[in-house]
């Protein structure tokens, strides 16, 4: 199998009772590209993410990561092999400062997922240097000593991104990184995600069309659990099936 494909779903399906949320989807995410999954509410995008990270077990089909079948692995094993996912605010400890949150994630990543006693975490110079550098590169150093609970929703989402990056993923799954953000904050997240391109393989679910069109290399459109179109942003915006299913035109 070609290793220029970082992550791949082959004919995956997932049912909830009698409802098929993901219906025989095959999709390839190429190394070093930003691939957006687009589609109306209920199209199956988040369920597809859950299948890629193995949070859900597929009813059929396979998942391949960096050329290897990983369909039987558990979510933490997928994470350890380099798939990082931002779980919205849930990955952030609200009572911890920005620095402490990123430090903890960096420390755990260096120890392949194991927790340490907090005193040892605090005294780890390598994790501390990594946390400082990461927060600096995202322009968040002014929040180093601020508690996550005390900043705006937009800044918490930036912290969530920093925590995910501290795990040193190869493939980054972003589920609506601009959801709930103001236009100015969305632009900032868009620029930051754009700056990650080439360093990571990025798979993003995103609804805001300006974000999708400005920074995606590839776009796949889902509707009712299936892939209805795939191509460049320009091809997708001119696709008749997409206009019908997504924009209601
Ligand atoms: N855990 C679950 N149990 C039952 N049904 C579910 C579950 N998760 C998702 N579904 C259903 O599966 C379908 C696909 O949902 P999914 O969340 O994957 O869509 P989506 O494209 O991410 O939508 P949105 O843009 O609204 O987040 C929907 O009909 C949803 O109600």
XYZ file of N, CA and C and ligand atoms in Angstrom:
778
model
N 0.835 -1.207 0.000
C 0.000 0.000 0.000
C 0.876 1.267 0.000
N 0.433 2.252 -0.703
C 1.215 3.470 -0.820
C 1.212 4.243 0.499
N 2.401 4.702 0.945
C 2.438 5.426 2.228
C 2.174 6.907 2.041
N 1.894 7.340 0.785
C 1.479 8.736 0.700
C 0.026 8.896 1.148
N -0.599 7.783 1.517
C -1.921 7.848 2.135
C -1.715 7.674 3.642
N -1.990 8.730 4.405
C -1.759 8.657 5.850
C -2.847 7.853 6.536
N -4.068 8.100 6.148
C -5.211 7.465 6.807
C -6.255 7.154 5.746
N -6.889 6.006 5.912
C -7.841 5.601 4.878
C -8.982 4.796 5.498
N -10.182 5.077 5.057
C -11.332 4.234 5.404
C -11.728 3.495 4.139
N -11.920 2.190 4.270
C -12.283 1.393 3.104
C -13.655 0.775 3.344
N -14.632 1.314 2.643
C -15.986 0.754 2.664
C -16.553 0.607 4.085
N -16.338 1.635 4.922
C -16.793 1.519 6.319
C -18.280 1.868 6.466
N -18.900 1.146 7.382
C -20.318 1.394 7.669
C -20.541 1.396 9.174
N -21.551 2.161 9.587
C -21.949 2.160 10.999
C -23.453 2.393 11.097
N -24.105 1.501 11.801
C -25.553 1.621 12.004
C -25.841 1.953 13.456
N -26.875 2.715 13.686
C -27.424 2.889 15.023
C -28.841 2.352 14.951
N -29.085 1.195 15.495
C -30.399 0.559 15.335
C -30.619 0.294 13.857
N -31.742 0.781 13.344
C -32.025 0.532 11.924
C -31.489 1.665 11.040
N -30.919 2.709 11.691
C -30.460 3.868 10.918
C -28.973 3.705 10.538
N -28.686 3.805 9.248
C -27.292 3.685 8.803
C -26.679 5.083 8.754
N -25.794 5.371 9.722
C -25.206 6.717 9.810
C -24.077 6.883 8.805
N -23.297 5.816 8.602
C -22.208 5.822 7.606
C -22.399 4.560 6.773
N -22.487 4.767 5.473
C -22.972 3.697 4.602
C -21.956 3.378 3.494
N -21.006 2.518 3.812
C -20.043 2.087 2.785
C -19.137 3.209 2.290
N -18.580 3.969 3.232
C -17.737 5.117 2.848
C -16.284 4.685 2.648
N -15.715 5.063 1.519
C -14.283 4.900 1.275
C -13.700 6.287 1.082
N -12.636 6.577 1.821
C -12.052 7.921 1.743
C -10.574 7.830 2.094
N -9.739 8.552 1.338
C -8.290 8.517 1.553
C -7.786 9.897 1.921
N -6.954 9.944 2.948
C -6.379 11.215 3.370
C -4.888 11.174 3.077
N -4.491 12.034 2.135
C -3.102 12.010 1.680
C -2.173 12.737 2.644
N -0.981 12.181 2.796
C 0.022 12.750 3.697
C 0.295 14.222 3.367
N 0.287 15.036 4.418
C 0.679 16.439 4.260
C -0.367 17.335 3.632
N -1.599 16.837 3.502
C -2.639 17.674 2.908
C -3.749 17.960 3.915
N -4.498 19.004 3.634
C -5.640 19.339 4.478
C -6.908 18.926 3.722
N -7.585 17.953 4.263
C -8.754 17.373 3.606
C -9.985 17.672 4.461
N -10.932 18.384 3.898
C -12.135 18.748 4.661
C -13.293 17.830 4.305
N -14.015 17.421 5.332
C -15.237 16.644 5.134
C -16.406 17.584 5.417
N -17.234 17.701 4.405
C -18.312 18.681 4.423
C -19.636 17.935 4.284
N -20.706 18.536 4.739
C -22.010 17.894 4.528
C -23.043 18.458 5.457
N -24.322 18.331 5.100
C -25.391 18.862 5.949
C -25.476 18.144 7.292
N -26.231 18.703 8.222
C -26.391 18.066 9.539
C -26.874 16.634 9.374
N -26.287 15.735 10.163
C -26.719 14.339 10.126
C -26.143 13.543 8.965
N -25.198 14.135 8.221
C -24.632 13.447 7.046
C -23.766 12.253 7.428
N -23.274 12.238 8.675
C -22.432 11.129 9.116
C -20.973 11.505 9.308
N -20.671 12.804 9.320
C -19.275 13.260 9.394
C -18.629 12.894 10.734
N -19.313 13.224 11.818
C -18.739 12.932 13.138
C -18.654 11.427 13.361
N -19.655 10.703 12.870
C -19.604 9.241 12.996
C -18.394 8.706 12.234
N -18.115 9.268 11.064
C -16.924 8.847 10.308
C -15.656 9.109 11.129
N -15.574 10.283 11.768
C -14.417 10.578 12.638
C -14.298 9.513 13.729
N -15.449 9.186 14.342
C -15.429 8.194 15.422
C -14.989 6.821 14.925
N -15.249 6.538 13.658
C -14.780 5.272 13.080
C -13.275 5.347 12.817
N -12.802 6.507 12.358
C -11.370 6.663 12.058
C -10.527 6.544 13.322
N -11.063 7.049 14.451
C -10.307 6.992 15.706
C -10.625 5.723 16.490
N -11.537 4.919 15.942
C -11.981 3.669 16.575
C -12.781 3.907 17.862
N -13.246 5.150 18.068
C -14.181 5.358 19.174
C -15.444 4.554 18.912
N -15.762 4.361 17.624
C -16.823 3.429 17.237
C -16.189 2.288 16.455
N -16.735 1.113 16.665
C -16.295 -0.055 15.914
C -17.125 -0.110 14.633
N -16.488 -0.183 13.480
C -17.318 -0.240 12.262
C -18.104 -1.544 12.179
N -19.298 -1.474 11.604
C -20.067 -2.701 11.365
C -19.497 -3.433 10.152
N -18.820 -2.688 9.301
C -18.179 -3.308 8.139
C -17.088 -2.389 7.643
N -16.126 -2.950 6.903
C -15.063 -2.132 6.315
C -13.804 -2.111 7.153
N -12.809 -1.383 6.673
C -11.495 -1.353 7.328
C -10.949 0.057 7.438
N -10.076 0.234 8.442
C -9.344 1.499 8.593
C -7.861 1.183 8.444
N -7.171 1.968 7.626
C -5.721 1.816 7.462
C -5.031 3.099 7.906
N -3.990 2.931 8.724
C -3.219 4.086 9.184
C -1.766 3.885 8.776
N -1.225 4.834 8.033
C 0.170 4.785 7.574
C 0.494 3.410 6.964
N -0.440 2.938 6.161
C -0.212 1.705 5.413
C -0.522 0.418 6.151
N -1.005 0.521 7.395
C -1.298 -0.706 8.157
C -2.775 -0.774 8.527
N -3.330 -1.980 8.505
C -4.719 -2.147 8.938
C -4.778 -1.958 10.449
N -5.642 -1.070 10.900
C -5.743 -0.798 12.346
C -7.176 -1.010 12.841
N -7.956 -1.705 12.040
C -9.385 -1.848 12.328
C -9.640 -2.491 13.683
N -8.721 -3.343 14.142
C -8.982 -4.037 15.404
C -8.393 -3.300 16.616
N -7.743 -2.149 16.386
C -7.098 -1.456 17.517
C -8.093 -0.633 18.330
N -7.685 -0.347 19.561
C -8.511 0.473 20.465
C -8.152 1.962 20.247
N -9.048 2.871 20.668
C -8.778 4.300 20.450
C -7.419 4.764 20.983
N -7.015 4.287 22.192
C -5.740 4.786 22.732
C -4.559 4.260 21.910
N -4.753 3.103 21.279
C -3.675 2.567 20.433
C -3.576 3.370 19.126
N -4.725 3.799 18.633
C -4.739 4.638 17.429
C -4.050 5.973 17.761
N -4.378 6.519 18.934
C -3.773 7.792 19.349
C -2.261 7.639 19.464
N -1.827 6.527 20.042
C -0.401 6.299 20.229
C 0.339 6.175 18.891
N -0.379 5.719 17.886
C 0.238 5.619 16.556
C 0.197 6.927 15.778
N -0.260 7.981 16.425
C -0.102 9.286 15.795
C -1.355 9.958 15.272
N -2.530 9.496 15.725
C -3.746 10.203 15.325
C -4.198 11.074 16.490
N -4.169 12.378 16.297
C -4.576 13.315 17.344
C -5.913 13.911 16.982
N -6.780 13.954 17.956
C -8.111 14.500 17.681
C -8.463 15.528 18.723
N -8.980 16.655 18.263
C -9.415 17.639 19.245
C -10.835 17.283 19.640
N -11.012 17.013 20.924
C -12.316 16.606 21.440
C -13.061 17.799 22.005
N -13.070 18.878 21.292
C -13.678 20.102 21.773
C -13.102 20.381 23.165
N -13.838 21.021 24.011
C -13.268 21.502 25.269
C -12.929 20.367 26.241
N -13.440 19.161 25.956
C -13.294 18.084 26.930
C -11.842 17.666 27.196
N -10.911 18.016 26.293
C -9.533 17.609 26.512
C -8.794 18.602 27.408
N -9.483 19.664 27.797
C -8.841 20.724 28.575
C -9.299 20.632 30.036
N -8.336 20.769 30.959
C -8.689 20.774 32.388
C -8.880 22.228 32.807
N -10.112 22.564 33.157
C -10.463 23.977 33.332
C -9.738 24.650 34.491
N -9.409 23.864 35.513
C -8.744 24.449 36.680
C -7.229 24.580 36.490
N -6.715 24.029 35.411
C -5.283 24.135 35.115
C -5.022 25.373 34.260
N -3.814 25.901 34.382
C -3.423 27.000 33.504
C -3.153 26.455 32.101
N -3.001 27.379 31.141
C -2.662 26.970 29.772
C -1.370 26.147 29.801
N -0.373 26.690 30.517
C 0.923 25.994 30.553
C 0.771 24.597 31.144
N 0.027 24.486 32.250
C -0.129 23.173 32.899
C -0.847 22.178 31.986
N -1.878 22.663 31.282
C -2.606 21.775 30.369
C -1.687 21.223 29.279
N -0.903 22.107 28.676
C -0.056 21.673 27.559
C 1.117 20.840 28.087
N 1.632 21.243 29.248
C 2.716 20.478 29.884
C 2.285 19.029 30.140
N 1.094 18.868 30.686
C 0.599 17.523 31.002
C 0.470 16.680 29.726
N -0.072 17.294 28.667
C -0.232 16.556 27.405
C 1.139 16.187 26.830
N 2.091 17.113 26.904
C 3.440 16.851 26.372
C 4.125 15.750 27.173
N 3.959 15.810 28.486
C 4.572 14.810 29.367
C 4.022 13.418 29.064
N 2.703 13.353 28.961
C 2.058 12.055 28.681
C 2.490 11.528 27.315
N 2.600 12.411 26.333
C 2.982 11.964 24.986
C 4.396 11.387 25.002
N 5.284 12.036 25.779
C 6.673 11.538 25.852
C 6.752 10.180 26.543
N 5.757 9.911 27.407
C 5.748 8.615 28.112
C 4.711 7.670 27.541
N 4.375 7.876 26.312
C 3.444 7.022 25.580
C 2.134 6.829 26.348
N 1.596 7.919 26.841
C 0.247 7.878 27.397
C 0.154 7.666 28.893
N 1.288 7.397 29.570
C 1.178 7.138 31.011
C 1.126 8.446 31.800
N 0.347 8.424 32.855
C 0.315 9.575 33.753
C 1.513 9.527 34.689
N 1.944 10.684 35.174
C 2.981 10.692 36.197
C 2.460 11.482 37.366
N 3.180 11.439 38.500
C 2.722 12.292 39.593
C 3.015 13.736 39.194
N 2.164 14.631 39.638
C 2.190 16.003 39.154
C 3.554 16.667 39.415
N 4.171 16.322 40.567
C 5.483 16.914 40.883
C 6.500 16.550 39.793
N 6.435 15.300 39.342
C 7.368 14.862 38.299
C 7.059 15.560 36.975
N 5.770 15.753 36.710
C 5.380 16.436 35.466
C 5.946 17.851 35.471
N 5.735 18.552 36.595
C 6.174 19.949 36.712
C 7.681 20.096 36.545
N 8.410 19.060 36.959
C 9.874 19.184 36.951
C 10.511 18.613 35.693
N 9.691 18.260 34.717
C 10.239 17.656 33.502
C 10.666 18.765 32.539
N 11.979 18.975 32.359
C 12.413 20.124 31.567
C 12.061 19.989 30.085
N 12.062 18.754 29.581
C 11.795 18.565 28.163
C 10.328 18.893 27.845
N 9.430 18.385 28.696
C 8.003 18.662 28.488
C 7.725 20.154 28.660
N 8.396 20.773 29.633
C 8.184 22.201 29.883
C 8.636 23.028 28.680
N 9.786 22.663 28.115
C 10.301 23.411 26.956
C 9.351 23.252 25.772
N 8.857 22.035 25.596
C 7.946 21.785 24.480
C 6.634 22.571 24.657
N 6.143 22.569 25.896
C 4.884 23.284 26.171
C 5.054 24.779 25.915
N 6.182 25.338 26.367
C 6.425 26.766 26.171
C 6.517 27.110 24.688
N 7.238 26.261 23.967
C 7.436 26.526 22.542
C 6.105 26.447 21.785
N 5.317 25.460 22.133
C 4.036 25.273 21.449
C 3.089 26.446 21.720
N 2.996 26.835 22.982
C 2.120 27.965 23.306
C 2.611 29.236 22.612
N 3.926 29.386 22.543
C 4.500 30.547 21.849
C 4.162 30.519 20.368
N 4.284 29.344 19.744
C 4.063 29.269 18.299
C 2.600 29.518 17.937
N 1.706 29.323 18.902
C 0.288 29.601 18.647
C -0.101 31.006 19.131
N 0.895 31.760 19.578
C 0.616 33.127 20.050
C -0.165 33.147 21.354
N 0.016 32.098 22.170
C -0.769 31.998 23.409
C 0.074 32.233 24.658
N 1.315 32.694 24.478
C 2.183 32.774 25.666
C 1.636 33.694 26.731
N 0.842 34.707 26.327
C 0.317 35.617 27.348
C -0.669 34.914 28.286
N -1.144 33.719 27.869
C -2.072 32.965 28.714
C -1.383 31.879 29.533
N -0.066 31.795 29.444
C 0.647 30.691 30.109
C 0.162 30.437 31.536
N -0.037 31.522 32.290
C -0.385 31.369 33.705
C -1.866 31.601 33.994
N -2.670 31.698 32.929
C -4.120 31.880 33.125
C -4.807 30.534 33.163
N -5.795 30.415 34.046
C -6.579 29.180 34.099
C -7.462 29.082 32.857
N -7.611 27.867 32.348
C -8.450 27.670 31.162
C -9.866 28.199 31.397
N -10.363 28.031 32.633
C -11.736 28.442 32.935
C -11.917 29.952 32.829
N -10.818 30.710 32.896
C -10.927 32.168 32.984
C -10.789 32.900 31.657
N -10.715 32.177 30.544
C -10.540 32.860 29.248
C -11.785 32.639 28.381
N -11.818 33.344 27.238
C -12.990 33.261 26.359
C -13.083 31.871 25.725
N -14.266 31.586 25.187
C -14.473 30.299 24.509
C -13.472 30.128 23.351
N -13.243 31.212 22.619
C -12.313 31.141 21.483
C -10.909 30.779 21.938
N -10.478 31.372 23.054
C -9.132 31.073 23.553
C -9.064 29.654 24.127
N -10.175 29.181 24.681
C -10.203 27.783 25.152
C -10.055 26.825 23.978
N -10.661 27.192 22.845
C -10.538 26.318 21.661
C -9.101 26.321 21.130
N -8.438 27.456 21.255
C -7.019 27.504 20.857
C -6.192 26.613 21.789
N -6.553 26.621 23.077
C -5.844 25.767 24.033
C -6.072 24.289 23.698
N -7.308 23.990 23.333
C -7.625 22.611 22.960
C -6.734 22.146 21.785
N -6.522 23.061 20.854
C -5.650 22.769 19.710
C -4.211 22.536 20.195
N -3.763 23.394 21.125
C -2.399 23.259 21.659
C -2.230 21.920 22.379
N -3.260 21.526 23.145
C -3.198 20.255 23.882
C -3.118 19.085 22.890
N -3.893 19.173 21.823
C -3.862 18.104 20.810
C -2.489 18.051 20.140
N -1.932 19.222 19.820
C -0.624 19.242 19.148
C 0.495 18.745 20.060
N 0.319 18.944 21.373
C 1.346 18.497 22.320
C 1.495 16.985 22.310
N 0.492 16.287 21.811
C 0.585 14.831 21.733
C 1.414 14.401 20.512
N 1.898 15.376 19.757
C 2.751 15.157 18.578
C 2.121 14.199 17.566
N 0.925 14.566 17.109
C 0.251 13.686 16.147
C 0.882 13.787 14.759
N 0.670 12.751 13.991
C 1.043 12.829 12.576
C -0.183 13.198 11.747
N -1.310 12.665 12.212
C -2.582 12.986 11.563
C -3.433 13.728 12.584
N -3.943 14.864 12.160
C -4.696 15.721 13.071
C -6.150 15.769 12.613
N -7.067 15.309 13.473
C -8.486 15.354 13.142
C -9.128 16.520 13.879
N -9.683 17.435 13.129
C -10.283 18.627 13.737
C -11.781 18.643 13.452
N -12.575 18.550 14.517
C -14.027 18.532 14.348
C -14.568 19.939 14.576
N -14.892 20.596 13.492
C -15.418 21.968 13.520
C -14.601 22.914 14.406
N -13.338 23.146 14.020
C -12.495 23.986 14.881
C -12.981 25.419 15.036
N -13.855 25.896 14.148
C -14.322 27.281 14.300
C -15.742 27.366 14.860
N -16.307 26.209 15.274
C -17.692 26.233 15.775
C -17.807 27.152 16.984
N -18.793 28.002 16.969
C -19.074 28.879 18.104
C -18.139 30.068 18.220
N -17.278 30.266 17.217
C -16.337 31.384 17.296
C -16.857 32.587 16.510
N -16.417 33.764 16.936
C -16.752 34.981 16.191
C -15.989 34.957 14.865
N -16.358 35.866 13.976
C -15.678 35.899 12.673
C -14.167 36.143 12.832
N -13.843 37.034 13.765
C -12.420 37.354 13.969
C -11.665 36.134 14.511
N -12.312 35.451 15.475
C -11.671 34.253 16.044
C -11.561 33.132 15.002
N -12.602 33.013 14.158
C -12.570 31.991 13.099
C -11.406 32.238 12.147
N -11.216 33.516 11.813
C -10.106 33.871 10.903
C -8.769 33.467 11.525
N -8.670 33.682 12.836
C -7.428 33.352 13.535
C -7.189 31.836 13.504
N -8.252 31.071 13.808
C -8.116 29.607 13.793
C -7.798 29.137 12.368
N -8.456 29.754 11.399
C -8.198 29.397 9.996
C -6.713 29.597 9.663
N -6.177 30.735 10.066
C -4.762 31.019 9.777
C -3.846 30.027 10.482
N -4.192 29.708 11.731
C -3.364 28.767 12.492
C -3.404 27.378 11.836
N -4.602 26.913 11.498
C -4.719 25.588 10.861
C -3.968 25.601 9.525
N -4.113 26.702 8.792
C -3.404 26.828 7.507
C -1.891 26.724 7.700
N -1.416 27.271 8.818
C 0.028 27.249 9.075
C 0.510 25.838 9.459
N -0.423 24.956 9.847
C -0.038 23.572 10.190
C 0.146 22.712 8.946
N -0.389 23.198 7.817
C -0.355 22.372 6.610
C 1.083 22.011 6.286
N 1.271 20.842 5.760
C 2.585 20.277 5.415
C 3.296 19.670 6.629
N 3.052 20.249 7.837
C 3.639 19.615 9.028
C 2.827 18.400 9.465
N 1.519 18.480 9.229
C 0.630 17.393 9.623
C -0.256 17.024 8.439
N -0.794 15.827 8.512
C -1.918 15.499 7.638
C -3.148 15.925 8.418
N -3.973 16.765 7.822
C -5.113 17.300 8.582
C -6.427 16.853 7.944
N -7.301 16.337 8.789
C -8.659 16.003 8.356
C -9.580 16.884 9.184
N -10.416 17.654 8.507
C -11.207 18.651 9.223
C -12.680 18.540 8.827
N -13.544 18.568 9.839
C -14.966 18.775 9.566
C -15.194 20.266 9.766
N -15.806 20.908 8.799
C -15.998 22.351 8.941
C -17.216 22.773 8.137
N -18.007 23.675 8.711
C -19.204 24.144 8.013
C -18.987 25.485 7.326
N -18.078 26.295 7.884
C -17.954 27.658 7.346
C -17.272 27.604 5.980
N -18.041 27.996 4.958
C -17.557 27.806 3.590
C -16.308 28.627 3.289
N -16.190 29.815 3.882
C -14.978 30.593 3.569
C -13.735 29.889 4.114
N -13.887 29.252 5.276
C -12.753 28.512 5.849
C -12.420 27.321 4.945
N -13.463 26.571 4.565
C -13.274 25.375 3.734
C -12.590 25.751 2.425
N -13.125 26.756 1.757
C -12.625 27.102 0.422
C -11.234 27.725 0.468
N -10.945 28.458 1.533
C -9.655 29.165 1.589
C -8.481 28.238 1.890
N -8.685 27.214 2.709
C -7.489 26.483 3.160
C -7.465 24.994 2.812
N -8.573 24.425 2.318
C -8.563 22.974 2.035
C -7.789 22.668 0.759
N -7.082 21.547 0.760
C -6.492 21.023 -0.479
C -7.504 20.115 -1.173
N -8.169 19.300 -0.364
C -9.145 18.345 -0.878
C -10.430 18.484 -0.064
N -11.543 18.233 -0.722
C -12.836 18.287 -0.025
C -13.643 17.051 -0.398
N -14.224 16.416 0.619
C -15.167 15.326 0.366
C -16.509 15.747 0.939
N -17.545 15.558 0.174
C -18.875 15.933 0.646
C -19.679 14.679 0.931
N -20.267 14.631 2.138
C -21.133 13.517 2.517
C -22.577 13.989 2.611
N -23.482 13.080 2.324
C -24.909 13.325 2.563
C -25.545 11.978 2.842
N -26.388 11.932 3.856
C -27.084 10.699 4.258
C -26.157 9.493 4.357
N -25.010 9.696 4.966
C -24.097 8.588 5.248
C -23.183 8.178 4.111
N -23.339 8.843 2.972
C -22.508 8.455 1.817
C -21.666 9.608 1.300
N -20.602 9.245 0.572
C -19.811 10.268 -0.116
C -20.528 10.601 -1.411
N -20.834 11.894 -1.602
C -21.498 12.254 -2.861
C -20.558 12.983 -3.831
N -19.439 13.495 -3.322
C -18.481 14.144 -4.227
C -17.147 14.290 -3.513
N -16.084 14.332 -4.316
C -14.743 14.506 -3.773
C -13.912 15.257 -4.808
N -13.089 16.191 -4.367
C -12.262 16.917 -5.335
C -11.645 18.146 -4.699
N -11.157 19.043 -5.560
C -10.584 20.290 -5.052
C -11.737 21.195 -4.601
N -11.439 22.216 -3.790
C -12.511 23.133 -3.378
C -13.269 23.698 -4.580
N -12.540 24.019 -5.641
C -13.193 24.591 -6.820
C -14.134 23.583 -7.487
N -13.639 22.343 -7.631
C -14.492 21.304 -8.239
C -15.766 21.105 -7.416
N -15.588 21.086 -6.085
C -16.727 20.838 -5.207
C -17.751 21.965 -5.290
N -17.235 23.200 -5.354
C -18.195 24.313 -5.367
C -18.970 24.376 -6.675
N -18.467 23.676 -7.717
C -19.195 23.666 -8.995
C -19.949 22.362 -9.242
N -19.973 21.479 -8.240
C -20.552 20.152 -8.446
C -22.087 20.201 -8.274
N -22.782 19.698 -9.271
C -24.256 19.785 -9.259
C -24.860 18.984 -8.107
N -24.322 17.782 -7.830
C -24.870 16.946 -6.752
C -24.668 17.630 -5.401
N -23.542 18.317 -5.250
C -23.256 19.019 -3.998
C -24.215 20.194 -3.835
N -24.403 20.922 -4.917
C -25.323 22.070 -4.848
C -26.709 21.589 -4.438
N -27.136 20.458 -5.001
C -28.472 19.940 -4.697
C -28.562 19.472 -3.251
N -27.582 18.671 -2.806
C -27.673 18.056 -1.475
C -27.306 19.012 -0.369
N -26.332 19.855 -0.640
C -25.791 20.656 0.458
C -26.372 22.050 0.510
N -26.442 22.664 -0.644
C -26.907 24.051 -0.648
C -28.399 24.141 -0.966
N -29.033 22.982 -1.296
C -30.444 22.973 -1.629
C -30.759 23.741 -2.904
N -29.787 23.767 -3.823
C -30.014 24.520 -5.086
C -30.543 23.602 -6.169
N -24.547 7.584 19.223
C -25.574 7.663 18.349
N -26.710 6.966 18.550
C -27.750 7.038 17.676
N -27.720 7.781 16.551
C -26.623 8.497 16.300
C -25.482 8.480 17.177
N -24.517 9.288 16.657
C -25.022 9.791 15.518
N -26.285 9.317 15.298
C -27.125 9.612 14.135
O -26.370 9.313 12.987
C -26.588 10.294 11.978
C -25.272 10.919 11.586
O -24.835 11.730 12.666
P -23.443 12.488 12.696
O -23.334 13.163 14.023
O -22.373 11.576 12.302
O -23.679 13.565 11.545
P -22.835 14.879 11.220
O -22.686 14.896 9.742
O -21.629 14.933 12.047
O -23.862 16.008 11.645
P -23.601 17.452 12.347
O -23.053 18.344 11.277
O -24.984 17.850 12.764
O -22.681 17.240 13.502
C -27.602 11.277 12.527
O -28.883 10.906 12.082
C -27.478 11.088 14.020
O -28.692 11.373 14.674
